[in-house]
PDB file of C-alpha atoms in Angstrom:
ATOM      1  CA  MET H 580      -0.209  -0.025   0.175  1.00 40.00           C
ATOM      2  CA  THR H 581       1.190   3.399  -0.788  1.00 40.00           C
ATOM      3  CA  ALA H 582      -0.428   6.615   0.213  1.00 38.00           C
ATOM      4  CA  GLN H 583      -1.559   9.324  -2.267  1.00 40.00           C
ATOM      5  CA  ASN H 584      -1.655  12.820  -1.344  1.00 40.00           C
ATOM      6  CA  SER H 585      -4.994  14.655  -1.670  1.00 36.00           C
ATOM      7  CA  ALA H 586      -5.116  18.021  -3.349  1.00 37.00           C
ATOM      8  CA  THR H 587      -8.265  18.747  -1.248  1.00 36.00           C
ATOM      9  CA  ALA H 588      -7.001  18.513   2.228  1.00 38.00           C
ATOM     10  CA  GLY H 589      -3.052  17.423   1.891  1.00 36.00           C
ATOM     11  CA  THR H 590      -3.870  14.348   3.762  1.00 33.00           C
ATOM     12  CA  ALA H 591      -3.588  10.879   2.477  1.00 33.00           C
ATOM     13  CA  ILE H 592      -5.732   8.422   1.154  1.00 33.00           C
ATOM     14  CA  ALA H 593      -4.329   4.583   0.684  1.00 35.00           C
ATOM     15  CA  VAL H 594      -3.878   3.224  -2.291  1.00 34.00           C
ATOM     16  CA  ASP H 595      -3.446  -0.475  -3.214  1.00 35.00           C
ATOM     17  CA  THR H 596      -0.605  -1.105  -5.475  1.00 32.00           C
ATOM     18  CA  GLY H 597       0.576  -4.214  -5.080  1.00 34.00           C
ATOM     19  CA  ARG H 598       3.318  -2.682  -2.477  1.00 33.00           C
ATOM     20  CA  PRO H 599       4.079  -3.407   0.887  1.00 33.00           C
ATOM     21  CA  SER H 600       1.047  -1.637   3.236  1.00 34.00           C
ATOM     22  CA  ALA H 601       0.777   1.604   4.926  1.00 34.00           C
ATOM     23  CA  GLN H 602      -0.981   2.146   7.566  1.00 37.00           C
ATOM     24  CA  ARG H 603      -5.110   3.357   6.639  1.00 46.00           C
ATOM     25  CA  ARG H 604      -6.855   6.324   8.168  1.00 51.00           C
ATOM     26  CA  GLY H 605      -9.243   5.229  10.506  1.00 54.00           C
ATOM     27  CA  PRO H 606     -12.671   5.613  10.142  1.00 60.00           C
ATOM     28  CA  GLY H 607     -14.208   8.192  12.037  1.00 71.00           C
ATOM     29  CA  GLY H 608     -12.929  11.264   9.488  1.00 77.00           C
ATOM     30  CA  GLY H 609     -15.597   9.110   6.293  1.00 78.00           C
ATOM     31  CA  VAL H 610     -18.329   9.119   8.485  1.00 82.00           C
ATOM     32  CA  VAL H 611     -18.350  12.534   8.912  1.00 86.00           C
ATOM     33  CA  LEU H 612     -17.458  13.813   4.959  1.00 84.00           C
ATOM     34  CA  ALA H 613     -20.750  11.105   4.275  1.00 79.00           C
ATOM     35  CA  GLY H 614     -22.598  12.710   7.210  1.00 83.00           C
ATOM     36  CA  LEU H 615     -21.973  16.126   5.309  1.00 84.00           C
ATOM     37  CA  GLY H 616     -23.037  14.309   1.931  1.00 81.00           C
ATOM     38  CA  VAL H 617     -26.564  13.284   2.852  1.00 81.00           C
ATOM     39  CA  LEU H 618     -27.073  16.452   4.857  1.00 84.00           C
ATOM     40  CA  ALA H 619     -26.516  17.999   1.405  1.00 82.00           C
ATOM     41  CA  PHE H 620     -28.598  15.326  -0.447  1.00 82.00           C
ATOM     42  CA  SER H 621     -31.212  15.549   2.236  1.00 82.00           C
ATOM     43  CA  LEU H 622     -32.267  19.215   0.417  1.00 86.00           C
ATOM     44  CA  THR H 623     -32.541  17.503  -2.713  1.00 87.00           C
ATOM     45  CA  PHE H 624     -35.997  15.908  -3.165  1.00 87.00           C
ATOM     46  CA  PRO H 625     -37.485  19.284  -2.210  1.00 89.00           C
ATOM     47  CA  SER H 626     -35.296  21.577  -3.970  1.00 92.00           C
ATOM     48  CA  THR H 627     -36.542  19.599  -6.869  1.00 91.00           C
ATOM     49  CA  VAL H 628     -40.264  20.422  -6.060  1.00 90.00           C
ATOM     50  CA  TRP H 629     -38.802  23.554  -6.017  1.00 94.00           C
ATOM     51  CA  GLY H 630     -37.282  23.641  -9.414  1.00 93.00           C
ATOM     52  CA  LEU H 631     -39.914  21.669 -10.996  1.00 91.00           C
ATOM     53  CA  GLU H 632     -42.687  24.365 -10.351  1.00 91.00           C
ATOM     54  CA  SER H 633     -40.153  26.194 -13.379  1.00 93.00           C
ATOM     55  CA  PHE H 634     -38.919  23.714 -15.271  1.00 94.00           C
ATOM     56  CA  GLY H 635     -40.184  20.997 -16.724  1.00 92.00           C
ATOM     57  CA  PRO H 636     -38.218  16.958 -15.548  1.00 91.00           C
ATOM     58  CA  TRP H 637     -36.066  17.262 -19.103  1.00 92.00           C
ATOM     59  CA  SER H 638     -35.194  20.963 -18.631  1.00 93.00           C
ATOM     60  CA  LEU H 639     -34.579  20.890 -15.045  1.00 93.00           C
ATOM     61  CA  VAL H 640     -31.972  18.109 -15.084  1.00 92.00           C
ATOM     62  CA  ALA H 641     -30.488  19.542 -18.396  1.00 94.00           C
ATOM     63  CA  LEU H 642     -29.686  23.103 -16.514  1.00 95.00           C
ATOM     64  CA  ARG H 643     -28.545  21.248 -13.180  1.00 93.00           C
ATOM     65  CA  SER H 644     -26.339  19.758 -14.744  1.00 93.00           C
ATOM     66  CA  VAL H 645     -24.790  22.440 -17.258  1.00 95.00           C
ATOM     67  CA  LEU H 646     -24.393  24.391 -13.969  1.00 94.00           C
ATOM     68  CA  ALA H 647     -22.665  21.301 -12.293  1.00 93.00           C
ATOM     69  CA  ALA H 648     -20.065  21.137 -14.531  1.00 94.00           C
ATOM     70  CA  LEU H 649     -19.207  25.010 -15.203  1.00 94.00           C
ATOM     71  CA  ILE H 650     -18.565  24.942 -11.960  1.00 92.00           C
ATOM     72  CA  ALA H 651     -16.609  22.278 -11.494  1.00 91.00           C
ATOM     73  CA  GLY H 652     -14.535  22.877 -14.637  1.00 93.00           C
ATOM     74  CA  CYS H 653     -14.053  26.539 -13.002  1.00 94.00           C
ATOM     75  CA  ALA H 654     -12.687  24.616  -9.938  1.00 90.00           C
ATOM     76  CA  LEU H 655     -10.733  22.126 -12.124  1.00 93.00           C
ATOM     77  CA  LEU H 656      -9.096  25.247 -14.046  1.00 94.00           C
ATOM     78  CA  ALA H 657      -8.813  26.772 -10.315  1.00 93.00           C
ATOM     79  CA  GLY H 658      -6.776  24.422  -9.545  1.00 90.00           C
ATOM     80  CA  ARG H 659      -4.797  23.338 -12.610  1.00 92.00           C
ATOM     81  CA  VAL H 660      -5.991  19.985 -11.964  1.00 91.00           C
ATOM     82  CA  PRO H 661      -4.213  17.480 -14.882  1.00 92.00           C
ATOM     83  CA  VAL H 662      -6.794  15.337 -17.401  1.00 92.00           C
ATOM     84  CA  PRO H 663      -7.139  11.693 -15.769  1.00 92.00           C
ATOM     85  CA  GLU H 664      -5.411   9.029 -17.225  1.00 91.00           C
ATOM     86  CA  ARG H 665      -7.402   6.530 -20.191  1.00 90.00           C
ATOM     87  CA  ARG H 666      -8.007   4.221 -18.014  1.00 92.00           C
ATOM     88  CA  HIS H 667     -10.242   6.085 -15.590  1.00 93.00           C
ATOM     89  CA  TRP H 668     -12.228   7.028 -18.152  1.00 94.00           C
ATOM     90  CA  ALA H 669     -14.631   4.330 -18.569  1.00 93.00           C
ATOM     91  CA  GLY H 670     -15.454   4.722 -14.699  1.00 92.00           C
ATOM     92  CA  LEU H 671     -15.919   8.476 -15.144  1.00 94.00           C
ATOM     93  CA  ALA H 672     -18.986   7.481 -17.231  1.00 95.00           C
ATOM     94  CA  VAL H 673     -20.381   5.015 -14.921  1.00 93.00           C
ATOM     95  CA  VAL H 674     -20.268   7.880 -12.715  1.00 93.00           C
ATOM     96  CA  ALA H 675     -21.808  10.389 -15.093  1.00 93.00           C
ATOM     97  CA  GLY H 676     -24.331   8.411 -16.327  1.00 93.00           C
ATOM     98  CA  GLY H 677     -25.542   7.040 -12.793  1.00 92.00           C
ATOM     99  CA  VAL H 678     -25.133  10.445 -10.457  1.00 89.00           C
ATOM    100  CA  VAL H 679     -25.545  13.443 -13.222  1.00 90.00           C
ATOM    101  CA  VAL H 680     -27.812  11.929 -15.653  1.00 91.00           C
ATOM    102  CA  GLY H 681     -30.196   8.656 -14.398  1.00 92.00           C
ATOM    103  CA  PHE H 682     -30.679   9.342 -10.726  1.00 91.00           C
ATOM    104  CA  PRO H 683     -31.654  12.996 -11.313  1.00 90.00           C
ATOM    105  CA  LEU H 684     -33.556  12.787 -14.171  1.00 91.00           C
ATOM    106  CA  LEU H 685     -35.316   9.484 -12.925  1.00 92.00           C
ATOM    107  CA  THR H 686     -35.899  11.175  -9.079  1.00 89.00           C
ATOM    108  CA  SER H 687     -37.431  14.110 -11.140  1.00 89.00           C
ATOM    109  CA  LEU H 688     -39.976  12.670 -12.971  1.00 90.00           C
ATOM    110  CA  ALA H 689     -41.155  10.100 -10.441  1.00 88.00           C
ATOM    111  CA  LEU H 690     -41.009  13.593  -8.298  1.00 87.00           C
ATOM    112  CA  ARG H 691     -44.468  14.766 -10.630  1.00 83.00           C
ATOM    113  CA  THR H 692     -46.810  12.031  -8.900  1.00 81.00           C
ATOM    114  CA  SER H 693     -44.759  11.006  -5.791  1.00 80.00           C
ATOM    115  CA  THR H 694     -44.339  13.586  -2.245  1.00 80.00           C
ATOM    116  CA  SER H 695     -40.713  14.299  -1.824  1.00 77.00           C
ATOM    117  CA  SER H 696     -41.254  12.412   1.734  1.00 76.00           C
ATOM    118  CA  HIS H 697     -42.521   9.014   0.203  1.00 77.00           C
ATOM    119  CA  ALA H 698     -39.471   9.082  -2.174  1.00 81.00           C
ATOM    120  CA  ALA H 699     -36.869  10.009   0.515  1.00 78.00           C
ATOM    121  CA  VAL H 700     -38.229   7.534   1.958  1.00 78.00           C
ATOM    122  CA  VAL H 701     -38.001   4.656  -0.957  1.00 78.00           C
ATOM    123  CA  VAL H 702     -34.060   5.719  -1.477  1.00 78.00           C
ATOM    124  CA  GLY H 703     -33.787   4.243   2.136  1.00 76.00           C
ATOM    125  CA  LEU H 704     -32.763   1.259  -0.210  1.00 80.00           C
ATOM    126  CA  LEU H 705     -29.919   2.893  -1.591  1.00 81.00           C
ATOM    127  CA  PRO H 706     -27.322   1.849   1.253  1.00 76.00           C
ATOM    128  CA  LEU H 707     -28.004  -1.854  -0.240  1.00 79.00           C
ATOM    129  CA  THR H 708     -28.150  -1.578  -3.081  1.00 83.00           C
ATOM    130  CA  THR H 709     -25.024   0.272  -2.961  1.00 80.00           C
ATOM    131  CA  ALA H 710     -23.598  -2.298  -0.823  1.00 78.00           C
ATOM    132  CA  LEU H 711     -24.945  -5.093  -3.069  1.00 82.00           C
ATOM    133  CA  LEU H 712     -23.528  -3.368  -6.581  1.00 83.00           C
ATOM    134  CA  SER H 713     -19.817  -2.590  -4.271  1.00 78.00           C
ATOM    135  CA  ALA H 714     -19.119  -6.412  -2.943  1.00 77.00           C
ATOM    136  CA  LEU H 715     -19.514  -7.349  -6.901  1.00 77.00           C
ATOM    137  CA  ARG H 716     -17.639  -4.334  -8.161  1.00 78.00           C
ATOM    138  CA  THR H 717     -14.872  -4.918  -5.757  1.00 72.00           C
ATOM    139  CA  GLY H 718     -14.780  -7.771  -3.774  1.00 73.00           C
ATOM    140  CA  SER H 719     -15.192  -5.762  -0.505  1.00 73.00           C
ATOM    141  CA  ARG H 720     -17.054  -8.220   2.489  1.00 76.00           C
ATOM    142  CA  PRO H 721     -19.346  -5.782   5.163  1.00 74.00           C
ATOM    143  CA  PRO H 722     -19.959  -7.515   8.253  1.00 81.00           C
ATOM    144  CA  ARG H 723     -22.925  -9.238   8.899  1.00 83.00           C
ATOM    145  CA  ALA H 724     -24.262  -6.611  11.238  1.00 85.00           C
ATOM    146  CA  PHE H 725     -24.161  -4.787   8.252  1.00 79.00           C
ATOM    147  CA  TRP H 726     -26.134  -6.563   6.464  1.00 81.00           C
ATOM    148  CA  ALA H 727     -28.209  -7.590   8.996  1.00 85.00           C
ATOM    149  CA  ALA H 728     -28.822  -3.745   9.620  1.00 82.00           C
ATOM    150  CA  ALA H 729     -29.211  -2.975   5.883  1.00 79.00           C
ATOM    151  CA  LEU H 730     -31.651  -5.705   5.104  1.00 83.00           C
ATOM    152  CA  ALA H 731     -34.055  -4.478   8.338  1.00 85.00           C
ATOM    153  CA  GLY H 732     -34.248  -1.174   6.763  1.00 80.00           C
ATOM    154  CA  ALA H 733     -34.877  -2.365   3.213  1.00 80.00           C
ATOM    155  CA  ALA H 734     -37.945  -4.844   4.832  1.00 84.00           C
ATOM    156  CA  VAL H 735     -39.338  -1.626   6.450  1.00 83.00           C
ATOM    157  CA  VAL H 736     -38.830   0.394   3.189  1.00 79.00           C
ATOM    158  CA  ILE H 737     -40.476  -1.778   1.273  1.00 78.00           C
ATOM    159  CA  ALA H 738     -43.415  -2.589   3.509  1.00 81.00           C
ATOM    160  CA  PHE H 739     -43.870   1.250   3.522  1.00 78.00           C
ATOM    161  CA  THR H 740     -43.409   1.655   0.005  1.00 74.00           C
ATOM    162  CA  VAL H 741     -46.075  -1.477  -0.338  1.00 74.00           C
ATOM    163  CA  GLN H 742     -48.861   0.067   1.762  1.00 76.00           C
ATOM    164  CA  GLN H 743     -48.508   3.746   0.879  1.00 71.00           C
ATOM    165  CA  SER H 744     -49.084   2.448  -3.021  1.00 65.00           C
ATOM    166  CA  GLY H 745     -52.518   0.639  -2.043  1.00 68.00           C
ATOM    167  CA  GLY H 746     -50.695  -2.675  -2.347  1.00 64.00           C
ATOM    168  CA  GLU H 747     -49.286  -1.893  -6.137  1.00 68.00           C
ATOM    169  CA  LEU H 748     -46.270  -0.313  -6.915  1.00 67.00           C
ATOM    170  CA  SER H 749     -46.615   3.011  -8.993  1.00 72.00           C
ATOM    171  CA  GLY H 750     -44.848   4.931 -11.721  1.00 76.00           C
ATOM    172  CA  GLY H 751     -43.649   6.804  -9.745  1.00 80.00           C
ATOM    173  CA  ASP H 752     -42.651   4.192  -7.383  1.00 80.00           C
ATOM    174  CA  LEU H 753     -40.742   2.482 -10.484  1.00 86.00           C
ATOM    175  CA  TYR H 754     -38.928   5.556 -11.636  1.00 90.00           C
ATOM    176  CA  LEU H 755     -37.141   5.756  -7.479  1.00 88.00           C
ATOM    177  CA  PHE H 756     -36.517   1.721  -7.983  1.00 87.00           C
ATOM    178  CA  GLY H 757     -34.742   2.364 -11.512  1.00 91.00           C
ATOM    179  CA  ALA H 758     -32.654   5.624  -9.740  1.00 90.00           C
ATOM    180  CA  LEU H 759     -31.185   3.057  -7.372  1.00 89.00           C
ATOM    181  CA  LEU H 760     -29.793   1.361  -9.460  1.00 90.00           C
ATOM    182  CA  VAL H 761     -28.413   3.781 -11.220  1.00 92.00           C
ATOM    183  CA  CYS H 762     -26.615   5.716  -8.537  1.00 89.00           C
ATOM    184  CA  ALA H 763     -25.669   2.757  -6.443  1.00 89.00           C
ATOM    185  CA  ALA H 764     -23.689   1.845  -9.381  1.00 91.00           C
ATOM    186  CA  GLY H 765     -22.206   5.607  -9.631  1.00 90.00           C
ATOM    187  CA  TYR H 766     -22.013   5.213  -5.689  1.00 86.00           C
ATOM    188  CA  THR H 767     -19.998   2.414  -6.262  1.00 87.00           C
ATOM    189  CA  GLU H 768     -17.183   3.331  -8.637  1.00 89.00           C
ATOM    190  CA  GLY H 769     -16.955   6.786  -7.651  1.00 85.00           C
ATOM    191  CA  GLY H 770     -15.819   5.405  -4.607  1.00 81.00           C
ATOM    192  CA  ARG H 771     -13.393   3.359  -6.239  1.00 85.00           C
ATOM    193  CA  LEU H 772     -12.470   6.206  -7.983  1.00 89.00           C
ATOM    194  CA  ALA H 773     -11.999   8.263  -5.078  1.00 82.00           C
ATOM    195  CA  GLY H 774      -9.472   6.028  -4.103  1.00 82.00           C
ATOM    196  CA  VAL H 775      -7.164   6.689  -6.340  1.00 87.00           C
ATOM    197  CA  MET H 776      -7.767  10.644  -6.886  1.00 86.00           C
ATOM    198  CA  PRO H 777      -9.261  13.442  -4.709  1.00 84.00           C
ATOM    199  CA  GLY H 778     -13.184  13.098  -4.790  1.00 78.00           C
ATOM    200  CA  TRP H 779     -13.915  16.134  -6.026  1.00 82.00           C
ATOM    201  CA  GLN H 780     -11.934  15.788  -8.852  1.00 90.00           C
ATOM    202  CA  VAL H 781     -14.217  12.028  -9.475  1.00 89.00           C
ATOM    203  CA  ILE H 782     -17.464  14.320  -9.516  1.00 89.00           C
ATOM    204  CA  GLY H 783     -15.419  17.225 -11.010  1.00 91.00           C
ATOM    205  CA  TRP H 784     -14.555  15.206 -14.202  1.00 94.00           C
ATOM    206  CA  ALA H 785     -17.457  13.458 -14.113  1.00 93.00           C
ATOM    207  CA  LEU H 786     -19.797  16.115 -14.571  1.00 93.00           C
ATOM    208  CA  VAL H 787     -17.073  17.965 -17.198  1.00 94.00           C
ATOM    209  CA  LEU H 788     -17.809  14.830 -19.326  1.00 93.00           C
ATOM    210  CA  THR H 789     -21.947  15.144 -19.466  1.00 93.00           C
ATOM    211  CA  LEU H 790     -21.556  19.002 -20.301  1.00 94.00           C
ATOM    212  CA  PRO H 791     -21.535  18.764 -23.684  1.00 94.00           C
ATOM    213  CA  LEU H 792     -24.666  16.174 -23.247  1.00 93.00           C
ATOM    214  CA  ALA H 793     -26.501  18.506 -20.992  1.00 93.00           C
ATOM    215  CA  VAL H 794     -26.296  21.415 -23.137  1.00 96.00           C
ATOM    216  CA  ALA H 795     -27.585  19.557 -26.310  1.00 95.00           C
ATOM    217  CA  GLY H 796     -30.421  18.431 -24.069  1.00 93.00           C
ATOM    218  CA  ALA H 797     -31.334  21.927 -22.543  1.00 94.00           C
ATOM    219  CA  LEU H 798     -31.582  23.070 -26.576  1.00 95.00           C
ATOM    220  CA  LEU H 799     -33.772  20.097 -26.783  1.00 94.00           C
ATOM    221  CA  ALA H 800     -35.884  20.396 -23.517  1.00 93.00           C
ATOM    222  CA  LEU H 801     -36.551  24.203 -23.244  1.00 93.00           C
ATOM    223  CA  PRO H 802     -38.908  24.899 -26.481  1.00 93.00           C
ATOM    224  CA  PHE H 803     -40.785  21.641 -25.404  1.00 92.00           C
ATOM    225  CA  GLU H 804     -40.949  22.363 -21.766  1.00 91.00           C
ATOM    226  CA  PRO H 805     -43.022  25.211 -20.145  1.00 87.00           C
ATOM    227  CA  VAL H 806     -40.641  27.941 -18.077  1.00 91.00           C
ATOM    228  CA  ARG H 807     -42.590  29.628 -15.378  1.00 92.00           C
ATOM    229  CA  LEU H 808     -39.604  31.471 -13.487  1.00 91.00           C
ATOM    230  CA  THR H 809     -40.488  31.797  -9.626  1.00 93.00           C
ATOM    231  CA  ALA H 810     -37.755  32.754  -6.106  1.00 93.00           C
ATOM    232  CA  HIS H 811     -38.648  29.208  -5.357  1.00 91.00           C
ATOM    233  CA  GLY H 812     -37.862  27.553  -9.160  1.00 93.00           C
ATOM    234  CA  ILE H 813     -34.536  29.534  -9.510  1.00 94.00           C
ATOM    235  CA  VAL H 814     -33.586  28.396  -5.555  1.00 94.00           C
ATOM    236  CA  GLY H 815     -34.397  24.986  -6.107  1.00 93.00           C
ATOM    237  CA  LEU H 816     -32.558  25.154  -9.272  1.00 94.00           C
ATOM    238  CA  VAL H 817     -28.930  26.334  -7.960  1.00 93.00           C
ATOM    239  CA  TRP H 818     -29.175  23.970  -5.036  1.00 92.00           C
ATOM    240  CA  VAL H 819     -29.676  20.762  -6.726  1.00 91.00           C
ATOM    241  CA  ALA H 820     -26.637  21.776  -9.406  1.00 91.00           C
ATOM    242  CA  ALA H 821     -24.380  23.742  -6.367  1.00 89.00           C
ATOM    243  CA  GLY H 822     -25.189  21.679  -3.321  1.00 88.00           C
ATOM    244  CA  SER H 823     -26.416  18.445  -4.532  1.00 85.00           C
ATOM    245  CA  THR H 824     -24.568  17.828  -7.764  1.00 82.00           C
ATOM    246  CA  PHE H 825     -20.936  19.517  -7.155  1.00 82.00           C
ATOM    247  CA  LEU H 826     -20.255  20.198  -2.705  1.00 84.00           C
ATOM    248  CA  GLY H 827     -22.614  16.984  -1.771  1.00 82.00           C
ATOM    249  CA  LEU H 828     -21.087  14.519  -3.926  1.00 78.00           C
ATOM    250  CA  TYR H 829     -17.493  15.817  -3.334  1.00 79.00           C
ATOM    251  CA  VAL H 830     -17.509  15.087   0.324  1.00 81.00           C
ATOM    252  CA  TRP H 831     -19.524  12.144  -0.030  1.00 77.00           C
ATOM    253  CA  TYR H 832     -16.646  10.793  -2.485  1.00 74.00           C
ATOM    254  CA  ARG H 833     -14.085  11.811  -0.170  1.00 75.00           C
ATOM    255  CA  GLY H 834     -16.137  10.266   2.237  1.00 77.00           C
ATOM    256  CA  MET H 835     -16.305   6.797   0.438  1.00 68.00           C
ATOM    257  CA  ALA H 836     -12.494   6.662  -0.091  1.00 65.00           C
TER     258      ALA H 836
END
């Protein structure tokens, strides 16, 4: 194991290189960072509901991606961050497809018919989904206590969802379950990449990767979806772009590293 310095905090992240091991940092810092990420994410659904007051779901996702990519691009330029190696771009594409495009789009579609509180409970399945995909992708083996807690929580979430929908899954629930899968894939790949590059660069390059698609999507969606600018709508758009998409994922991926 060797230690690769993080450009954001000057701390060391252990990276497996096949050489003799160095001591990893304790998990406490990662838990704090993950908690900050959860705090940022907790405002995502209410902010999305606000954003939908002014924009259609496709326009909102495209615009939030454009704004977040511009923020990320400025940060990368200011830090004079070198372009990632070619072997990392496939992983960055998975991050982009999962957490920059897929999750925001599917949850925005779901929130047209689901409440933000209902959606937040359904997304409570995300830890278990992420752990399963991470175990398959990286070979990690969480302890039995984790699986027990995650499965118990998942059972409660599923029971709640079925009860709230009258025994049948709604269209919004199907969108939310799809969002779980793509987001878990993005978290898993992003967490893996955060072991070899600073977490903010992971989400930064993933956002920059989606910029051409986001600009094209905005140009296509805006003429076909109504735009009714309100203070709520603008605040919601700014938060999901700067807070949820960039800041929240920055601290989340640093925590996962």
